[in-house]
XYZ file of C-alpha atoms in Angstrom:
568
model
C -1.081 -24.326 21.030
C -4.516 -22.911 20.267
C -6.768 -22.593 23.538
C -10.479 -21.170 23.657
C -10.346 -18.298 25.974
C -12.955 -18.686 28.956
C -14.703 -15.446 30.043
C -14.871 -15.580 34.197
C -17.098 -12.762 34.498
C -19.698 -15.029 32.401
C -18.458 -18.044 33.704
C -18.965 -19.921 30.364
C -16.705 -21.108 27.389
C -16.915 -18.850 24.427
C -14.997 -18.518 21.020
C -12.382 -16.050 20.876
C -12.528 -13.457 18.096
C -9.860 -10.865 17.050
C -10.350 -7.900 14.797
C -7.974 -6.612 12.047
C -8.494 -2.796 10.333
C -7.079 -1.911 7.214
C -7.102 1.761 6.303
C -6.836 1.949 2.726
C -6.393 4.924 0.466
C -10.077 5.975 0.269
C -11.687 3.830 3.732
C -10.945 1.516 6.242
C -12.202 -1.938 6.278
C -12.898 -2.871 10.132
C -12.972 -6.979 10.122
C -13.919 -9.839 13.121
C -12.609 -12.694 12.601
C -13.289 -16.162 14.398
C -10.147 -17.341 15.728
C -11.669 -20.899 16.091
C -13.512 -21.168 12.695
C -11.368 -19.201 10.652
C -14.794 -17.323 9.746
C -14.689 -13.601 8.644
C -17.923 -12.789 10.962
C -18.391 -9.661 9.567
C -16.614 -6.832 8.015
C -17.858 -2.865 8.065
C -16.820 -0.458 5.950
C -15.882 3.169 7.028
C -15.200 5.797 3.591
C -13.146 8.487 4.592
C -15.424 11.526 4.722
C -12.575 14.497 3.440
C -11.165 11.424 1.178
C -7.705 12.146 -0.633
C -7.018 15.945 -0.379
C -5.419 16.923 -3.095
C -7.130 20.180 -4.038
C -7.425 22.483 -1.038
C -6.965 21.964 2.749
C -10.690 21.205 4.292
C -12.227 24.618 5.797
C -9.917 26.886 5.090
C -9.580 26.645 1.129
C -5.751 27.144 1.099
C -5.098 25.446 -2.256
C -2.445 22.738 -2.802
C 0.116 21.913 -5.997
C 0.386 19.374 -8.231
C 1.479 16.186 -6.718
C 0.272 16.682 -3.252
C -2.039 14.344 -1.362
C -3.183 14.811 2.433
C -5.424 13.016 4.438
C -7.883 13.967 7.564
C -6.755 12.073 11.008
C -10.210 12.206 12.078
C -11.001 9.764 9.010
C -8.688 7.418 10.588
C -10.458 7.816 14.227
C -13.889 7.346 12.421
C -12.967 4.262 11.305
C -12.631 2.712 14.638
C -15.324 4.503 16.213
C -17.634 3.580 13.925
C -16.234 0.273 12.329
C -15.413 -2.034 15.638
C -19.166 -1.195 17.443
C -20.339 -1.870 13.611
C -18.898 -5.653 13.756
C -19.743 -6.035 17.202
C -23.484 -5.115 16.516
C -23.859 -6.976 13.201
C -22.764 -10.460 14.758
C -24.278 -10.058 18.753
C -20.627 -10.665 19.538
C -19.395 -9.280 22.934
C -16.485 -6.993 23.329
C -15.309 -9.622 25.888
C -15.235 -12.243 23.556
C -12.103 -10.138 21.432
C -8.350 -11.077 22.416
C -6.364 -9.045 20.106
C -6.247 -6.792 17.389
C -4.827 -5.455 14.702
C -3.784 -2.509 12.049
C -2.759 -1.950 8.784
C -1.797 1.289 6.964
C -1.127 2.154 3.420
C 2.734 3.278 3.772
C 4.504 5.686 3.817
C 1.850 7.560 5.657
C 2.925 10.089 8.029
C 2.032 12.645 9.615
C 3.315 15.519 12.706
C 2.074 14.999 15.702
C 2.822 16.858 19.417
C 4.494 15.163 22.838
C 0.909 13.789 23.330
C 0.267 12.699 19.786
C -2.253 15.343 18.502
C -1.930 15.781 15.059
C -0.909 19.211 14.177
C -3.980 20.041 12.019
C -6.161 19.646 14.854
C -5.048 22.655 16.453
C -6.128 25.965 14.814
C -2.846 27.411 14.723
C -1.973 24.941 11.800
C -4.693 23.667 10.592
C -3.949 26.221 7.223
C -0.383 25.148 6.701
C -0.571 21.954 4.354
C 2.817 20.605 5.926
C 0.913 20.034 9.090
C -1.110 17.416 7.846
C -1.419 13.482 6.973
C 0.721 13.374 4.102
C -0.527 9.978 1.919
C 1.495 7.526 0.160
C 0.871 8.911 -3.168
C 2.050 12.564 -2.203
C 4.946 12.862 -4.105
C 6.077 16.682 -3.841
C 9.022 15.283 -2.584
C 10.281 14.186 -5.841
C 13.390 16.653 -5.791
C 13.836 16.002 -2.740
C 14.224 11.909 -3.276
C 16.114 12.611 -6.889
C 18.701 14.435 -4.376
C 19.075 11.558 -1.665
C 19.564 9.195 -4.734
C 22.330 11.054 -6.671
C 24.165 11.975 -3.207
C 23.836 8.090 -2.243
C 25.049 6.931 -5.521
C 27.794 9.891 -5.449
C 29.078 8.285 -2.238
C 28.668 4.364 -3.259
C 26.161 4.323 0.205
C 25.502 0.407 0.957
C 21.826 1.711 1.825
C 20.953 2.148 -1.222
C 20.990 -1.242 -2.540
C 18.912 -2.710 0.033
C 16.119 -0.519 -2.195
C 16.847 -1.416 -5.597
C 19.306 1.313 -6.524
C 16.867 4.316 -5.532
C 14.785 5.868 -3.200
C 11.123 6.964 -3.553
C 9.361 9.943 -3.176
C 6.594 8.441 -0.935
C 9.131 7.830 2.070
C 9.613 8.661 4.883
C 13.006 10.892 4.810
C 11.425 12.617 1.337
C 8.689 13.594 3.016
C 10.533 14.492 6.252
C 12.837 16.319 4.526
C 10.225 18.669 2.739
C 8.525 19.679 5.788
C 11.935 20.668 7.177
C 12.399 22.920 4.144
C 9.324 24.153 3.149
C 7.949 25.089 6.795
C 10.518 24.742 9.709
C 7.826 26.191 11.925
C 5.648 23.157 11.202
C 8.806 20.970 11.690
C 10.188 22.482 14.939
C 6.389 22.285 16.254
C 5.941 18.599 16.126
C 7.282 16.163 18.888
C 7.227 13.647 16.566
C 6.930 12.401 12.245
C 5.257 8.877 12.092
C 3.816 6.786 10.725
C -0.179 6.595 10.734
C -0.349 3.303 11.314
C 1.749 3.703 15.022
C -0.181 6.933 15.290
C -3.543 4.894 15.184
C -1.703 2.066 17.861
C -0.437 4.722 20.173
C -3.692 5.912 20.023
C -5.736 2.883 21.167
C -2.668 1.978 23.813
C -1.493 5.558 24.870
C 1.771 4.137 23.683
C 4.751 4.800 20.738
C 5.776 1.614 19.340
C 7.121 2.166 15.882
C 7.220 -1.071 13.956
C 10.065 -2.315 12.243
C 8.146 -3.111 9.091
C 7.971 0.800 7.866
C 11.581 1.579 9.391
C 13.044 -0.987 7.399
C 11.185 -0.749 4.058
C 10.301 2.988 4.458
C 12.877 4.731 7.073
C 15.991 3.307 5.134
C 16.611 1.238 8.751
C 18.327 -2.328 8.735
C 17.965 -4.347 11.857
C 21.985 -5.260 10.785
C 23.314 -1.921 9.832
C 21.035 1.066 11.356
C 20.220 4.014 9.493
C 22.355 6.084 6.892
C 24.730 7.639 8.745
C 24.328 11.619 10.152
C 26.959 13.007 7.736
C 24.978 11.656 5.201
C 21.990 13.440 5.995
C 23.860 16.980 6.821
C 25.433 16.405 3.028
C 21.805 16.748 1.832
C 21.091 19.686 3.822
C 23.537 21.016 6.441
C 21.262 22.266 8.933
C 19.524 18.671 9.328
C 21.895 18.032 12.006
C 18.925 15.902 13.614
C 17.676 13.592 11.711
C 16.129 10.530 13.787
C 14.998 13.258 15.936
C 11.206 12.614 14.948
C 11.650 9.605 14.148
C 13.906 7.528 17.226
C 15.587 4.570 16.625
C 13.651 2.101 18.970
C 11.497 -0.389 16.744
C 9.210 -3.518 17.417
C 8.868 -6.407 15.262
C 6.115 -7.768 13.650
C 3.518 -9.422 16.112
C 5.010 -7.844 19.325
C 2.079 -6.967 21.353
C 2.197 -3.026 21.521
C -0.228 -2.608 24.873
C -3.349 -3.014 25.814
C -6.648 -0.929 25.007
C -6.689 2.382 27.156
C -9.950 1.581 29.728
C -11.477 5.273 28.182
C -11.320 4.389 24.777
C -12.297 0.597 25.438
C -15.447 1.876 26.873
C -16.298 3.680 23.616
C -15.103 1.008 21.066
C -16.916 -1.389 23.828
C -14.322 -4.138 23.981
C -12.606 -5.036 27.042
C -9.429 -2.657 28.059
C -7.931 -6.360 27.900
C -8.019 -6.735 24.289
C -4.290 -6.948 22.875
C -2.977 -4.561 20.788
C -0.314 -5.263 17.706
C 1.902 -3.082 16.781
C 1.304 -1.533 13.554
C 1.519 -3.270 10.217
C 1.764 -2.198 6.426
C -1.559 -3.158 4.067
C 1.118 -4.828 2.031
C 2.904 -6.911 4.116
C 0.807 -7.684 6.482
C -0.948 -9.319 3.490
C 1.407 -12.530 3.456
C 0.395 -14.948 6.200
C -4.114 -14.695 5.351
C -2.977 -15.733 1.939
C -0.833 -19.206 3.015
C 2.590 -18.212 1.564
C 5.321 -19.229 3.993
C 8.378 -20.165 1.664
C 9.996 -19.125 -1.440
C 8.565 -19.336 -4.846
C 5.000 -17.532 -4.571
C 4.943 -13.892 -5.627
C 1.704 -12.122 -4.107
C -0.357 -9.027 -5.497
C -1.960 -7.106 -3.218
C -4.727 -5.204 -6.042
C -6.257 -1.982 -4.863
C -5.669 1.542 -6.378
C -1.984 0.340 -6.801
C -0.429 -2.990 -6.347
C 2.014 -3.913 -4.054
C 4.432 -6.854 -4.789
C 5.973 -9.083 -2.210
C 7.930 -12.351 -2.001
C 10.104 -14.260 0.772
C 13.697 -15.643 0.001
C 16.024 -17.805 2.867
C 18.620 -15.654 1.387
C 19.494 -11.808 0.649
C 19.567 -11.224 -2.889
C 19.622 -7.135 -3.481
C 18.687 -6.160 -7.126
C 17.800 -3.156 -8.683
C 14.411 -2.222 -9.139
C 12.807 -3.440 -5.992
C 11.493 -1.238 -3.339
C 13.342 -3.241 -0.547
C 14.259 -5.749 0.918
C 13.811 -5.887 5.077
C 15.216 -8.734 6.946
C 12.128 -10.046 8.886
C 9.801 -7.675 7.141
C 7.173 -9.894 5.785
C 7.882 -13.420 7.608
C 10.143 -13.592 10.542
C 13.693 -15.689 9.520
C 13.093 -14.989 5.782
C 13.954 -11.452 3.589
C 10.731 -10.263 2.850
C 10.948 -8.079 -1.010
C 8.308 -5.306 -2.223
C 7.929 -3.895 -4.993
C 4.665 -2.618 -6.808
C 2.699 -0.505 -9.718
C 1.553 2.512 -8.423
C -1.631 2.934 -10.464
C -3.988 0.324 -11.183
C -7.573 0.949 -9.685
C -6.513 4.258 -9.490
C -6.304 4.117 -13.470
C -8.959 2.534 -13.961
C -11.431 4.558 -12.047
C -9.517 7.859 -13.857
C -10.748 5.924 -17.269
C -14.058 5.715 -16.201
C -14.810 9.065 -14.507
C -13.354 11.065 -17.527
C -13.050 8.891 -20.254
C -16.305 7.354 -20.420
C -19.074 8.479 -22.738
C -22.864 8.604 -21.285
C -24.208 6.136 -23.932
C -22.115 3.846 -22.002
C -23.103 4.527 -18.479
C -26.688 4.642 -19.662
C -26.508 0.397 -21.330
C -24.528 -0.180 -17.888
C -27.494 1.154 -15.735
C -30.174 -0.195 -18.414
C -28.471 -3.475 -17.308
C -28.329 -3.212 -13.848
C -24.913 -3.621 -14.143
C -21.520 -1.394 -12.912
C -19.288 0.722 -15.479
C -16.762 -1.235 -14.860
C -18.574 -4.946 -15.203
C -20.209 -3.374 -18.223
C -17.014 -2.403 -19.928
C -15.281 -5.632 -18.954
C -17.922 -7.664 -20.849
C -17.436 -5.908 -23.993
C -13.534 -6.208 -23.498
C -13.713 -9.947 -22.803
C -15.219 -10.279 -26.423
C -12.032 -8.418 -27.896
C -9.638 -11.066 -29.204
C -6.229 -10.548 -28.083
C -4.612 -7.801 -30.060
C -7.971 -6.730 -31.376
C -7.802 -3.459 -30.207
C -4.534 -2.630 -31.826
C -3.259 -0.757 -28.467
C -0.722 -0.834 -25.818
C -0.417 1.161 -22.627
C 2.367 2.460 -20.117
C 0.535 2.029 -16.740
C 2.200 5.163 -15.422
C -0.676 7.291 -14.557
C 1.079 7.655 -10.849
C 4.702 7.427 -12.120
C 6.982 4.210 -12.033
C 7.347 2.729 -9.034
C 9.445 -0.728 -9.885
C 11.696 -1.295 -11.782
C 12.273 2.594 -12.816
C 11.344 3.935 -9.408
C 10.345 7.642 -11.584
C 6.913 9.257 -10.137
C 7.810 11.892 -12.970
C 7.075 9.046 -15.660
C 3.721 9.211 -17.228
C 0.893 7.505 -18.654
C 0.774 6.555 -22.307
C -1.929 5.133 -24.825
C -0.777 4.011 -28.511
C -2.681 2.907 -31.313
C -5.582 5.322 -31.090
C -7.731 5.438 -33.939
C -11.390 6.926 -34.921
C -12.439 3.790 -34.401
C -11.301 3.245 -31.016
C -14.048 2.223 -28.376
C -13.782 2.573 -24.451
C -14.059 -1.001 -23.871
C -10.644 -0.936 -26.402
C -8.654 1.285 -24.424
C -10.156 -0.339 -20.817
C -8.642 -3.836 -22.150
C -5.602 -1.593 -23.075
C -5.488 -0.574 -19.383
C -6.021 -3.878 -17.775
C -3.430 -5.497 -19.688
C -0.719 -2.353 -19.335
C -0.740 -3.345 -15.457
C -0.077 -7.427 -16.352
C 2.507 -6.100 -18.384
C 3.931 -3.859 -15.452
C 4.053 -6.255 -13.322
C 5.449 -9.351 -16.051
C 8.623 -6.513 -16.314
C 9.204 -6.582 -12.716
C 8.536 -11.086 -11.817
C 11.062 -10.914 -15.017
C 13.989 -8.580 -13.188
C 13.091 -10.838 -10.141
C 13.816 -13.869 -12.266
C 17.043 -11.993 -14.000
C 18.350 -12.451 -10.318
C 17.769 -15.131 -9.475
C 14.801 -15.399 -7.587
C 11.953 -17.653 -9.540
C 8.449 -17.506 -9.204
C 5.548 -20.878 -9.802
C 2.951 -19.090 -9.073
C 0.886 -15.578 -8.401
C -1.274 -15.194 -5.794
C -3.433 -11.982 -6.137
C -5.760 -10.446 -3.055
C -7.704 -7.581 -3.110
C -10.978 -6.025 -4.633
C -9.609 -6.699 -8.073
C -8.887 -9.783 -7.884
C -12.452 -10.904 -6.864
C -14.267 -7.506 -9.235
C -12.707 -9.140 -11.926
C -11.532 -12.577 -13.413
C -10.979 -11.291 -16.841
C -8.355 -9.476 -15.474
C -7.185 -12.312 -13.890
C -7.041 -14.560 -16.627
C -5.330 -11.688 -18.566
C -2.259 -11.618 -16.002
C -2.251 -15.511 -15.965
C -1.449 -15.599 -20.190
C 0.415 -12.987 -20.280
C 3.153 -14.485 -17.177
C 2.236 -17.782 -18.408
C 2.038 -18.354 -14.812
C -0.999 -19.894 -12.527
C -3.219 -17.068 -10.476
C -4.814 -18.076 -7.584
C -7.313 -16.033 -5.626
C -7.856 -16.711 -1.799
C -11.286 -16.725 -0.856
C -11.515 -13.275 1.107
C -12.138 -9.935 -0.304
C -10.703 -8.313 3.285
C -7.060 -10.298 3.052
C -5.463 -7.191 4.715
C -7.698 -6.549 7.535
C -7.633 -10.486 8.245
C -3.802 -10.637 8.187
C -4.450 -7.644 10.698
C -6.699 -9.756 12.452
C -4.223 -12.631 12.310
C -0.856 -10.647 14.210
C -3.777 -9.371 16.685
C -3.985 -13.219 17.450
C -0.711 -13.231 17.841
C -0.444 -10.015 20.258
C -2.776 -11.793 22.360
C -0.845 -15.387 22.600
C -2.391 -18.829 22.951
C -3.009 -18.371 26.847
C -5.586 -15.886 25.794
C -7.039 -17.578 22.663
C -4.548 -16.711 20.274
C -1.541 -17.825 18.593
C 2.362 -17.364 19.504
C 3.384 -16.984 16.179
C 2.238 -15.774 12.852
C 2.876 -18.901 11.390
C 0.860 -20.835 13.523
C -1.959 -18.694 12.633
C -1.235 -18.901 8.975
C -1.494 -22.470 9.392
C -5.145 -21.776 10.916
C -6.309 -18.708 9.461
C -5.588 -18.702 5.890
C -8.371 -18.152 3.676
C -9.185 -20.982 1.302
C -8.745 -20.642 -2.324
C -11.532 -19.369 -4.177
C -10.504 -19.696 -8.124
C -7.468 -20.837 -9.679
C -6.533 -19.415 -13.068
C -4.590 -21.162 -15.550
C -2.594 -19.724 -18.491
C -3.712 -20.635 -22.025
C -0.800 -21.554 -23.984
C -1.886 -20.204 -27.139
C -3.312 -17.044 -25.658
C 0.623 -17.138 -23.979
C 2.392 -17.369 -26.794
C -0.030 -13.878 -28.226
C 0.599 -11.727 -26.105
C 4.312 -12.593 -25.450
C 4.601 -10.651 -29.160
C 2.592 -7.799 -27.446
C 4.795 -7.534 -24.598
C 7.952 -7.229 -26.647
C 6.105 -3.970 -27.905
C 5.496 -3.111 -24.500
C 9.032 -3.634 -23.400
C 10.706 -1.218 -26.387
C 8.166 1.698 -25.103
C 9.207 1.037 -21.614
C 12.833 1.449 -22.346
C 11.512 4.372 -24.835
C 9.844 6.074 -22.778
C 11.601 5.285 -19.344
C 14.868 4.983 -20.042
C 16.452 6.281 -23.446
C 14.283 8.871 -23.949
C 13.025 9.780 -20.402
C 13.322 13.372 -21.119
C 10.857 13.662 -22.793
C 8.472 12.900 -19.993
C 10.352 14.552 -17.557
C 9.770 18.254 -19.844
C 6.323 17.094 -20.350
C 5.819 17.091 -16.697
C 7.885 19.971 -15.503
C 6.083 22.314 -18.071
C 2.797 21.183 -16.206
C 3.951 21.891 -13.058
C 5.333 25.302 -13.996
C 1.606 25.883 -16.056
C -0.101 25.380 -12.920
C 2.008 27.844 -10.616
């Protein structure tokens, strides 16, 4: 039952509030929501200042190779020191008046910390040793590392390994584990602990370690049923890991379990109450499900930011290749939750437009009063389909389902004299409807169906011609949820549920999807003839995809490892 928390100390009834943050790739989106209204009061958004670090380590200069990509933990602590007294401010709200809240990380993001959870690069003995800080989801130095763990697995027919569509991926946890322990054991043996940076950011606030069981099971290679891989395996890899949960643990809290309470010193400086609940941590992906109102079978949800993340619900276990897992409970407690995703989509799109773009473009866009990317979407909305005569691979950040290859690259065909930017950004948008048509297919292939898309995210509000794009070519229904923060209120939402209805919250997530979910905005329907186009395109699509990702994946592969050896 839903109860309006009463404040003693002011002796009145007041509306409770709860407040969800969502640390992206590039900021973190700090959101109150209404727990009575359902009303996003206000949202504030924090950019990282050091931003991806992919070049050289902040201060010190010490470069970094291809395929790295840190982060700066004191982004992360901006965020809430600047983001919650931000919403509090904008809307007169008092601290008080906030029950719970919550946090959501792009995943697998990890980083060393000590006993006390100071991050490694704080202290000037490391803070020049690039294993010692935040690695980001998109790092994926470990590549050799995660091409080892799969052939080993598949070597020893390890049940793990299906759970995760037949491979794991470079951005994990293990990978990226592993590499430290390699590469720097000084950096390895220094740290208390590896985690995640969304229970980094809840220990934090609470003073307490509670590693969720969302990034164990879809990151960690952790089943609630079987456990980890077993310690042979990991001594097989390398025989002096004799240790590996030793970072790590192998305690883990589900979904919506309240992780503690704000610590009274850092309540004072975030100025909420040192009573304000605390959920333990959540993944941007996943924690996307409940804001958007899917609570059975049959919807498959896009989560649209720099990549896209993929998730859908079944009663039943189905493991098929592909995926990037399947967690029991991961997504929606009693259902397997599945993920899979694209790993470059605003990403690729902001590459096109920051390299690829000539000025006489940017200059119409600003003689418009109009973005880049609105400008370029206008001209491509004109383009019949086919008109440009190109197609796109959408692997400007690797493969991540169905191939699960971060060595795979992009790829534009069709190029002519004659091609114009607003050709090859139509190319792009509809290389990432295509991606993601290949992988709702190999869900389909196994049995699991899909009615219906549901996309969140910047992109899917930024831009309808997109949407309409992925509509005809799934020949499928899009619909948009009317909030462009669907993260940091799903955040928001398993805050709630930290807090409990005694308090002004909810006692499970359900019950505040059943309050909280954002309305629909826009619906987008497929157009049968514009269907029945672009399934020609996609066969195209689907020969260069087993080309290029399969038969011949060699060839991408040399490509690749003669850049890499280039650049040493």
């Amino acid at each position: 039952m839903h109860v309006i928390v009463t404040v003693e100390q002011v002796g009145e009834r007041t509306l409770p509030y709860a407040i969800g943050i969502d640390y992206g790739t590039q900021s973190g989106r700090v959101l109150l929501l209404n727990l009575e209204t359902a009303r996003e009061e206000a949202v504030s958004v924090v950019p990282y200042r050091h931003g991806v670090i992919d070049d050289a380590l902040p201060d010190s200069g010490v470069d970094l190779a291809p395929d790295w990509a840190l982060e700066h933990p004191q982004d992360y602590l901006d965020v809430l020191y600047q983001g919650i007294p931000d919403v509090l401010k904008l809307t007169g709200v008092s601290g008080r008046e906030v029950v719970g809240l919550g946090i959501d990380f792009t995943s697998c993001t990890v980083l060393p910390v000590t006993a006390d959870g100071t991050p490694l690069c704080l202290l000037p003995e490391w803070q020049n040793r690039p294993h010692a800080w935040p690695k980001l989801w998109k790092h994926h130095a470990a590549q050799p590392i995660a091409d080892r763990i799969n052939e080993l697995a598949t070597a020893r027919g390890e049940s793990f390994l299906s759970r995760y569509g037949g491979r794991i991926s470079s951005e994990w946890y293990f990978p990226k584990l592993l590499e430290v322990f390699e590469q720097d054991r000084e950096v390895y043996n220094a740290c208390a602990a590896f985690v995640e940076a969304t229970d980094w950011i809840v220990w934090h606030l609470t003073g307490r370690l509670r590693r969720n069981s969302c990034t164990a099971g879809y990151k960690a290679m952790w089943s609630p049923d079987e456990g980890f891989p077993s310690g042979d395996f990991f001594t097989a890899l390398n025989p002096e890991f004799v240790d590996p949960f030793a970072k790590l643990g192998h305690e883990f809290y589900p979904l919506g379990t309240t992780a503690g309470y704000i610590r009274p010193e850092v309540a004072e400086k975030l100025g909420l109450s040192p009573q304000v609940a605390v959920a333990v941590g959540n993944v941007d992906a996943m924690v996307s499900v409940p804001p958007v109102g899917v609570k059975a079978p049959g919807s498959f949800v896009m989560v649209m930011g720099t990549s896209i993340c993929h998730l859908a619900v079944t009663d039943e276990e189905v493991r098929l290749p592909g995926i990037t897992g399947v967690v029991k409970d991961g997504v929606l407690p009693g259902r397997y939750g599945y993920e899979a995703g694209q790993a470059a989509v605003g990403d690729m799109f902001e590459w096109f437009v920051k390299h690829h773009v000539p000025p006489r473009e940017l200059a119409a866009a600003e003689e418009a009063g109009v973005s880049i990317y609105e400008h370029l979407e206008a001209q491509a909305k004109e383009l019949a389909i086919g008109e440009n005569g190109l197609i796109a691979l959408d692997w400007w950040n690797g493969n991540r389902s169905i191939l699960a290859d971060a060595h795979l690259t992009g790829l534009v065909i069709g190029y002519t004299l004659a091609t114009t930017p607003a050709e090859v950004y139509r190319a792009l948008l509809e290389s990432t409807a295509f991606g993601t048509r290949r992988i709702v297919e190999n869900f389909g292939e196994h049995g699991i169906p899909f009615h219906e898309l549901v996309a969140c995210g910047g992109l899917a509000h930024k831009s309808p011609l997109l949407m309409q794009i992925y509509a005809d070519v799934m020949g499928l229904p899009v619909i948009v949820r009317d909030s462009r923060e669907v993260p940091a209120r799903g955040a928001a939402m398993f805050g709630a549920v930290a807090a409990g209805s005694k308090n002004g919250g909810f006692d499970t997530i359900e019950e505040a999807s059943d309050a909280l979910a954002a309305p629909v905005a826009r619906r987008y329907e497929p157009n049968p003839e514009a269907h029945a186009k672009y399934n020609r395109i996609y066969q195209l699509y689907k020969e260069l995809y087993t080309y290029f990702g399969q038969d011949n994946v060699r060839l991408m592969h040399e490509l690749k490892s003669i850049r890499l050896q280039a650049a040493k």
